[in-house]
Short mmCIF file of C-alpha atoms in Angstrom, two decimals:
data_model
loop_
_atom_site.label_atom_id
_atom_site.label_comp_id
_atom_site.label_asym_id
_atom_site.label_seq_id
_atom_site.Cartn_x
_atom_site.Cartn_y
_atom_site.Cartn_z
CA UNK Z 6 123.04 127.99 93.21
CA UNK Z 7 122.50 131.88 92.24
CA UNK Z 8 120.71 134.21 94.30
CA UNK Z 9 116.70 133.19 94.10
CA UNK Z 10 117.42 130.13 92.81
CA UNK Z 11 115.79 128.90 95.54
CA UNK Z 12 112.76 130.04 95.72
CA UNK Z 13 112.80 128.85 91.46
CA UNK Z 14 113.47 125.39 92.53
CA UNK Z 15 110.75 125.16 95.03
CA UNK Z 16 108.17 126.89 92.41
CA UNK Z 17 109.09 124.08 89.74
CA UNK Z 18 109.06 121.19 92.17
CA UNK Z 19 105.45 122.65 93.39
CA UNK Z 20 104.49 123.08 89.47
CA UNK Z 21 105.79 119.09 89.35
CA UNK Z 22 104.00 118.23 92.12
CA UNK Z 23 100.67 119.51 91.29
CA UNK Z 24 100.57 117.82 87.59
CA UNK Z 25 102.07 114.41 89.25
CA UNK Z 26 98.33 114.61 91.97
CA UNK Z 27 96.12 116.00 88.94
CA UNK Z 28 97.28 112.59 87.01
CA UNK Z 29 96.68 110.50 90.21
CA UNK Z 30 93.17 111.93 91.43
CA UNK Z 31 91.83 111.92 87.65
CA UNK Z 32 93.64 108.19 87.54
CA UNK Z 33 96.28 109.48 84.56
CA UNK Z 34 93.18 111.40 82.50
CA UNK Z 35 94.24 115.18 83.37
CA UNK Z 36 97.34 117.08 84.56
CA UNK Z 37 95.54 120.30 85.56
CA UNK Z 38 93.36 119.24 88.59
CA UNK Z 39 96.07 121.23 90.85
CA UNK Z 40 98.34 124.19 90.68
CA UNK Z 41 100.04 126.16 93.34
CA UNK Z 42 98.14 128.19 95.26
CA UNK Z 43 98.47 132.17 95.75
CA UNK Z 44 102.10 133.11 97.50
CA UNK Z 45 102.43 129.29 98.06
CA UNK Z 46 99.56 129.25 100.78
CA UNK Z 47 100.86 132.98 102.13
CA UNK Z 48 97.74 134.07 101.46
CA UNK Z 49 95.91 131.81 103.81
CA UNK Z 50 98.67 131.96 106.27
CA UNK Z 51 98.45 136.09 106.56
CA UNK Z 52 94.30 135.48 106.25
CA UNK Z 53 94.63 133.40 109.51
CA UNK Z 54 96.63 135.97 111.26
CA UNK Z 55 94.23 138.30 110.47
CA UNK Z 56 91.19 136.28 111.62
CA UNK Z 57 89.66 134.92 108.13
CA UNK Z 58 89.48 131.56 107.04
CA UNK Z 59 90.95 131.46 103.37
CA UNK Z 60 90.97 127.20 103.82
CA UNK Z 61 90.34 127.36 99.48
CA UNK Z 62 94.18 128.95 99.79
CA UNK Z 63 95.78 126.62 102.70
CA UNK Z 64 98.77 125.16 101.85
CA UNK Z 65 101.16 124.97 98.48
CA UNK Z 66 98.22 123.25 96.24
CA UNK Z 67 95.04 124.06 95.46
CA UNK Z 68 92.24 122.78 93.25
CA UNK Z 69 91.56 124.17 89.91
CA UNK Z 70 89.07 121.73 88.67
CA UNK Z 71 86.21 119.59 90.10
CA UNK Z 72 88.49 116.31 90.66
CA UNK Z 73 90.67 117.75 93.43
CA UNK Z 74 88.34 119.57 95.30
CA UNK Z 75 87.21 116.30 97.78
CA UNK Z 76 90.96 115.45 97.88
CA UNK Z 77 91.62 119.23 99.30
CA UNK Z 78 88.40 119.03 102.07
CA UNK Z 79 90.73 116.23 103.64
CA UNK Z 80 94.26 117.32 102.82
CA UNK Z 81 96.50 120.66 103.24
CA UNK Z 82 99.30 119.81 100.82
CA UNK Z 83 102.79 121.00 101.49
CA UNK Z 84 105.77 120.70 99.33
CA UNK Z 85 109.44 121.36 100.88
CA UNK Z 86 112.33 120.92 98.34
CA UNK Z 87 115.61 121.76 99.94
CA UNK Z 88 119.55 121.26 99.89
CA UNK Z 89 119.18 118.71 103.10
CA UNK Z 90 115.94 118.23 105.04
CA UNK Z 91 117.83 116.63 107.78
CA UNK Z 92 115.40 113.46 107.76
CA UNK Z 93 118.29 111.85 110.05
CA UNK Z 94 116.90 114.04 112.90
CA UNK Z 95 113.58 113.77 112.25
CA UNK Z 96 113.64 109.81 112.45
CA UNK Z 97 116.17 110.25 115.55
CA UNK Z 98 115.52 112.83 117.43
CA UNK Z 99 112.48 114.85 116.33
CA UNK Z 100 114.28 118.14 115.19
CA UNK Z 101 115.59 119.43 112.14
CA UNK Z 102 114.46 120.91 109.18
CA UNK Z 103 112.14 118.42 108.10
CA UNK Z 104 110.72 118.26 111.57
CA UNK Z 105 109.94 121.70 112.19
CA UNK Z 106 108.26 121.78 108.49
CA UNK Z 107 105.85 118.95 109.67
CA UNK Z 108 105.13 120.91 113.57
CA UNK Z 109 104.33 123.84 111.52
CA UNK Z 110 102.21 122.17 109.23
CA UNK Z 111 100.42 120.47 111.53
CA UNK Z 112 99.26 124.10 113.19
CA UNK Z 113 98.22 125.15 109.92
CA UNK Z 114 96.51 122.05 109.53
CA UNK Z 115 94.17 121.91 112.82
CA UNK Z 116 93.43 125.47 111.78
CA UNK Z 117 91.79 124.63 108.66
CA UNK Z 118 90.45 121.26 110.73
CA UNK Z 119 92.37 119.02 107.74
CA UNK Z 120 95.16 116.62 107.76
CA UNK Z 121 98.82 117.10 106.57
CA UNK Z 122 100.14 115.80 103.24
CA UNK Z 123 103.31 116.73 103.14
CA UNK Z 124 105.62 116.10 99.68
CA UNK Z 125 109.03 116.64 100.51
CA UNK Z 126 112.62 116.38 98.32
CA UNK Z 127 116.57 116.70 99.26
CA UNK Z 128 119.04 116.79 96.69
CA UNK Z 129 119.83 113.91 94.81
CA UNK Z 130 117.32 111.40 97.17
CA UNK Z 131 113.97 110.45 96.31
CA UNK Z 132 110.50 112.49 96.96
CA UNK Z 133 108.77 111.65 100.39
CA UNK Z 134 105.68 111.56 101.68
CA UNK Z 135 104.88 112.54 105.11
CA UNK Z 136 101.24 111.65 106.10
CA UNK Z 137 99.57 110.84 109.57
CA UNK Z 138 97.81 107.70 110.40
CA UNK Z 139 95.41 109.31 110.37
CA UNK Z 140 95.52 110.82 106.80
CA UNK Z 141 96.94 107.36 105.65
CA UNK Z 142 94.00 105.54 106.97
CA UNK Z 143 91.72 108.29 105.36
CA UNK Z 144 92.21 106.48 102.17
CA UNK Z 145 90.15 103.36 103.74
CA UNK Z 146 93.10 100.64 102.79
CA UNK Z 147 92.17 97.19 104.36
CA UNK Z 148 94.67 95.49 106.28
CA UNK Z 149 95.73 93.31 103.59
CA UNK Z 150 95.68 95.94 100.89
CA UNK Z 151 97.42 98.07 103.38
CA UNK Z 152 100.25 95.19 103.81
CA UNK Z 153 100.47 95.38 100.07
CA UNK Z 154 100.89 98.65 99.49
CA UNK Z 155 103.52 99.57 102.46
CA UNK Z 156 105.94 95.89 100.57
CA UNK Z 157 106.00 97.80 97.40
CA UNK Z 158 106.86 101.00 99.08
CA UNK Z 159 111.23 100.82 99.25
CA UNK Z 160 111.22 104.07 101.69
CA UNK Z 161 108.90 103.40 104.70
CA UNK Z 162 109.16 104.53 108.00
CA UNK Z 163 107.35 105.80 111.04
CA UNK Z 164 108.17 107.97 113.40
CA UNK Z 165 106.04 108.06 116.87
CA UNK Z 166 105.30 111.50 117.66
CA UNK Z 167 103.34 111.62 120.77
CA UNK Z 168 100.14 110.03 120.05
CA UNK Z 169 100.23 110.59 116.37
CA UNK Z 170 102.76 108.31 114.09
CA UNK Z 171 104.16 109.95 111.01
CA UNK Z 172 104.37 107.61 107.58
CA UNK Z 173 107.25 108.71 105.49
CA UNK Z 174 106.72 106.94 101.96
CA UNK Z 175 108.32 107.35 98.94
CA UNK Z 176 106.01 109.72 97.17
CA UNK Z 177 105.96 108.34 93.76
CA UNK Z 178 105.89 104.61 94.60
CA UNK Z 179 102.85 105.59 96.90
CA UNK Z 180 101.29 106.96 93.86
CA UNK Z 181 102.01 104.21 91.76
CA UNK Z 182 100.64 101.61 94.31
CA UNK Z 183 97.81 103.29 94.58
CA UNK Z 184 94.56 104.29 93.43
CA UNK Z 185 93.10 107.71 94.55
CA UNK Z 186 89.60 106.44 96.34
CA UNK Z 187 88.50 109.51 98.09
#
């Protein structure tokens, strides 16, 4: 990859990101309920060092329309799209990439008093979802529906993290299984 093409690649997969939540929150009706938010949640970041709340800004998404502002009082949405996220050592050993994206977005999380929802991609291997149980349970999924959901999921794991257990789901089957309730 060419110089910058990073930071390109993470732009476009935020750009894909937002339009693939706009089309689940407004169940398929709109793809412009989310867009990335200023300096990819920079702005809040700095604001917090600074001692102001800028929780509109928090995280890599915000809303730009009426639908996706509940979803954002609940959620700080981070995307991560990188080369390897080293999920091996998150699921093994709690380190790594991956892991030290989730610790850090967990800070930025409590700070803004909202949960993580975390949309992460390595090369050539599907789009995850990180969520807590707590964010998971959020969406108010019986047991049975929960059941449901989790069989149609192929990529589902959880890793125990003190108290707190991470769900890693495969982001798009999550979305097609289903139905934005909040």
């Amino acid at each position: 990859m060419r110089s910058g093409g990073g930071m390109q690649k993470g732009s476009a997969f935020e750009r894909r990101i937002c339009k693939r939540l706009s089309k689940w929150v407004s169940h398929g009706k709109r793809d412009d309920v989310f867009w990335r938010s200023a300096m990819s949640g920079g702005r809040a970041t700095i604001g917090l060092r600074v001692g102001i709340s800028r929780s509109a800004q928090a995280g890599d998404v915000v809303a730009i329309a009426g639908e996706g502002e509940n979803f954002l009082k609940h959620f700080v949405v981070e995307c991560k799209s990188r080369k390897n996220l080293q999920l091996q050592n998150l699921i093994t050993k709690r380190s790594g990439m991956l892991w030290t994206f989730w610790v850090k977005h967990l800070k930025e999380c409590k700070a803004f008093s909202r949960l993580p929802f975390m949309v992460a991609k390595q090369n050539q291997q599907p789009i995850l979802l990180l969520l807590s149980k707590r964010g998971f349970d959020l969406f108010g999924y019986s047991p049975e529906l929960r059941k449901a959901i989790l069989a149609k999921i192929p990529i589902y794991v959880t890793v125990s993290q003190a108290s707190n257990m991470i769900y890693i789901l495969d982001f798009e089957q999550f979305l097609k299984s289903t139905t934005y309730t909040l």
